[in-house]
Coordinates of C-alpha atoms in Angstrom, one line a residue:
X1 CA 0.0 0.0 0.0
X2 CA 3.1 2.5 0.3
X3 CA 4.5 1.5 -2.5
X4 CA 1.2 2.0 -4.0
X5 CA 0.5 5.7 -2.4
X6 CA 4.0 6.5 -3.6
X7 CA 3.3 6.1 -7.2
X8 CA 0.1 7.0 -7.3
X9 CA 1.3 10.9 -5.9
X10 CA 4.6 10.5 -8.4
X11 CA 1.6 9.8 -11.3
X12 CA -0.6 12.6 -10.1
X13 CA 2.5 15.1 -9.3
X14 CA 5.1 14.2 -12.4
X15 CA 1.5 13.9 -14.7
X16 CA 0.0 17.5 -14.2
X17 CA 4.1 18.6 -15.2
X18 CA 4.3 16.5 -18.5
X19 CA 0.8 18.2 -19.3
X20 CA 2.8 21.7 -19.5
X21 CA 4.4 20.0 -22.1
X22 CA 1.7 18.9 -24.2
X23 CA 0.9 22.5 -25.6
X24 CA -2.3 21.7 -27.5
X25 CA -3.6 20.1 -23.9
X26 CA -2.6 22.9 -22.0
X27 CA -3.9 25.0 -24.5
X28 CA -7.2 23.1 -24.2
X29 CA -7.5 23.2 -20.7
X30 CA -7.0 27.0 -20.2
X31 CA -9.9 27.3 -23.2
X32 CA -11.8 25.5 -20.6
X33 CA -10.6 26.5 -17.3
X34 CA -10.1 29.8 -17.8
X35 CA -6.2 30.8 -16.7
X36 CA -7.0 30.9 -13.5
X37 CA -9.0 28.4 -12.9
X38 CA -6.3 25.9 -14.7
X39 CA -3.6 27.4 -12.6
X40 CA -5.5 26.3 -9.2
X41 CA -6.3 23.3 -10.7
X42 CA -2.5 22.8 -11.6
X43 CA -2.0 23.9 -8.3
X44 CA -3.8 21.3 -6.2
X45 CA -3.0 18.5 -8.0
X46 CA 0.7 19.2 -7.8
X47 CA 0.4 19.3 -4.2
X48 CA -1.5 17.1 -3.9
X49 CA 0.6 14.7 -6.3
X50 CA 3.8 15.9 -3.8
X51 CA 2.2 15.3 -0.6
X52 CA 1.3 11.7 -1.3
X53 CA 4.5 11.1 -3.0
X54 CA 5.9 12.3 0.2
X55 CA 3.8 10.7 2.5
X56 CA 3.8 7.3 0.8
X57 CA 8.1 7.3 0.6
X58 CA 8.2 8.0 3.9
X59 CA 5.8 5.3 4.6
X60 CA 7.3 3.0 2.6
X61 CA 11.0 3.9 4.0
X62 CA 9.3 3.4 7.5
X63 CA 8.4 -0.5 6.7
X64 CA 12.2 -1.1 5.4
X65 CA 12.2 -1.7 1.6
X66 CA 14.7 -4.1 0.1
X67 CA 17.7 -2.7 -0.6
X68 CA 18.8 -3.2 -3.8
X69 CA 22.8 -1.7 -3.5
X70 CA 25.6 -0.3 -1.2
X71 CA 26.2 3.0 -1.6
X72 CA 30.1 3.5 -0.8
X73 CA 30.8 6.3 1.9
X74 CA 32.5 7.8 -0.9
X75 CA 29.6 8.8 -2.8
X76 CA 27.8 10.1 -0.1
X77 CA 30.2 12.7 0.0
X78 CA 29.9 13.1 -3.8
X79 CA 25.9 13.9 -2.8
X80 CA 27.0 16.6 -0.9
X81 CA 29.3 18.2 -3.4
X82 CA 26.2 17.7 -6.1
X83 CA 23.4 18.9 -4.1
X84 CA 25.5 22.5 -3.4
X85 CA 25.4 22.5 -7.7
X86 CA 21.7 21.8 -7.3
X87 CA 20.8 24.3 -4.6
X88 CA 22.2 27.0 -6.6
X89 CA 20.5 25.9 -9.6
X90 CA 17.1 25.9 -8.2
X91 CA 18.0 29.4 -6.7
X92 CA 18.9 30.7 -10.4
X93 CA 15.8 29.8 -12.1
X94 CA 13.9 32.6 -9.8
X95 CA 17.6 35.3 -10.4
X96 CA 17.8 37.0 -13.6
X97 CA 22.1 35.9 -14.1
X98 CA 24.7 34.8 -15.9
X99 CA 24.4 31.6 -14.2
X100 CA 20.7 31.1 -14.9
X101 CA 21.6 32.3 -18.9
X102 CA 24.3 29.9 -19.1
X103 CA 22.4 26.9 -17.7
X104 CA 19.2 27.9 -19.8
X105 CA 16.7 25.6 -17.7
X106 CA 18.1 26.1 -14.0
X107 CA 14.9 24.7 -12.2
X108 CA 15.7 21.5 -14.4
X109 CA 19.0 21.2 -14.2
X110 CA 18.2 21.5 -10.0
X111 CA 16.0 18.9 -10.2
X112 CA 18.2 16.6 -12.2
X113 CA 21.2 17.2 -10.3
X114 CA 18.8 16.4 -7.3
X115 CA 18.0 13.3 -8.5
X116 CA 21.3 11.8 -9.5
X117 CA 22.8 12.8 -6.0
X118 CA 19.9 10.8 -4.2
X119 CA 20.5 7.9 -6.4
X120 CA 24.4 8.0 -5.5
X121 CA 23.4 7.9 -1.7
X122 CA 20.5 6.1 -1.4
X123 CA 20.4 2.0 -2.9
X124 CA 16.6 1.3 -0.8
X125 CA 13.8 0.1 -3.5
X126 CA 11.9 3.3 -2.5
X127 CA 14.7 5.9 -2.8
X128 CA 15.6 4.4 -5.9
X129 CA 12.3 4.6 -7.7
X130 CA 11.6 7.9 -6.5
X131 CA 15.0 9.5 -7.8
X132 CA 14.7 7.3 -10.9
X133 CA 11.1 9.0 -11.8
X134 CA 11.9 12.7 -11.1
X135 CA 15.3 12.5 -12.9
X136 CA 13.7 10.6 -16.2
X137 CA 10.7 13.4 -15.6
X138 CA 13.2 15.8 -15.8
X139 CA 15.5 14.5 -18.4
X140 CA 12.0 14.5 -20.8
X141 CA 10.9 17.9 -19.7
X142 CA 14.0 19.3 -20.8
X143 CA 13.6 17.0 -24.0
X144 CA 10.6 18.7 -24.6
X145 CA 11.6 22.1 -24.4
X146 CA 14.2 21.9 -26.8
X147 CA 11.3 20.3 -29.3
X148 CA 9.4 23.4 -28.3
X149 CA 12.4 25.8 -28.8
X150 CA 11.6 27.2 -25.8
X151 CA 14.2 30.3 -25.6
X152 CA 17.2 30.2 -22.9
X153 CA 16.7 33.6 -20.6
X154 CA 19.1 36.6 -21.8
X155 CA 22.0 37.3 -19.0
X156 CA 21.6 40.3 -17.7
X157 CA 24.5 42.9 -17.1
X158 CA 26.2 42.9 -14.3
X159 CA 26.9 39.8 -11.7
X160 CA 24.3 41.0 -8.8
X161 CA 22.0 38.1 -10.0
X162 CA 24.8 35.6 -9.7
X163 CA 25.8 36.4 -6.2
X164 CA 22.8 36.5 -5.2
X165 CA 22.0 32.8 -6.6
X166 CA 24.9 31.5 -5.1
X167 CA 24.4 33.0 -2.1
X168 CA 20.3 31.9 -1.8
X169 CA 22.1 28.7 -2.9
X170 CA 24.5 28.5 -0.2
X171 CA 21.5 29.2 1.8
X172 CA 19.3 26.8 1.0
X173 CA 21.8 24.5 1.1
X174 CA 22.3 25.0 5.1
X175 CA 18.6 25.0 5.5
X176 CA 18.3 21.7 3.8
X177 CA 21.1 20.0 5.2
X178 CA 21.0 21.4 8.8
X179 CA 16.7 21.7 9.2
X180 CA 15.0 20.0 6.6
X181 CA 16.9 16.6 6.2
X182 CA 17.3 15.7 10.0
X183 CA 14.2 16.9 11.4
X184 CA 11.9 16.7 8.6
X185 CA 13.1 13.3 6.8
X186 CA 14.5 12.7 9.6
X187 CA 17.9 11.2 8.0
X188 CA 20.5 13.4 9.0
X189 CA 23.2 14.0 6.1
X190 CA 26.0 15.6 8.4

């Protein structure tokens, strides 16, 4: 059943993203929707697609899934190194900077980097199919927008924006390492 609960958010959550994708859909559903209305409608099904994807991993990781590999200490440090590269990624999608120019599709990039670092650290069933789905998610999305020609953002002219990513990116990084990993996942990565 948390297997189950897990996929069924990852459908839900990962679903409502690939429909961005589909243009003519999207299109369709604003026709119908209205813009707002599709963007509330986006809105709870991603969350609610996350917060059953979360609750059903953590379920899952609760009951002991099998573990499938090893992970060497090695790599865990290797996750550490990677989710700093990811952190400032995700920061840079919302900074108008050379950084967020350069990587064209930050937010993915993020997301990708996110995902390859989990799968480094983690070798459960349930870490593994979780980081497997968000980084082939990703890897499509970013597929897609290159079908769609979707235009990389222009870098703006001084470096204030790339500071500041790196620095909301350090940031974030403490937050999730020091806050959100041990007391919310309750796995503590330092």
């Amino acid at each position: 059943m948390n297997m189950a609960m897990m996929l069924f958010g990852l459908v839900v959550f990962l679903g409502i993203h690939v429909v961005t994708s589909l243009r003519g859909l999207r299109a369709a559903l604003i026709a119908r929707l209205g813009e707002s209305g599709y963007k509330g409608f986006y809105a709870l099904l991603a969350t609610s697609g996350l917060l059953l994807t979360a609750y059903g991993y953590a379920l899952w990781r609760a009951a002991g899934p099998e573990q499938l590999w090893y992970p060497p200490l090695g790599l865990r440090h290797l996750t550490l190194l990677l989710m700093l590269v990811s952190t400032i990624a995700i920061v840079a999608a919302y900074v108008p900077s050379h950084i967020r120019s350069t990587l064209k599709h930050p937010m993915l990039v993020g997301v990708k980097v996110w995902a390859l670092a989990h799968l480094l650290a983690n070798g459960d069933a349930a870490s593994m199919t979780l980081f497997l789905a968000v980084l082939a998610w990703a890897v499509y999305d970013r597929i897609s927008m290159k079908r769609r020609a979707v235009p990389p953002p222009a870098p703006p002219r001084g470096y204030g924006g790339d500071v500041l990513a790196v620095g909301g990116g350090l940031l974030l990084y403490v937050v999730l390492a020091f806050v959100f990993h041990p007391y919310v996942i309750g796995v503590p990565v330092m």
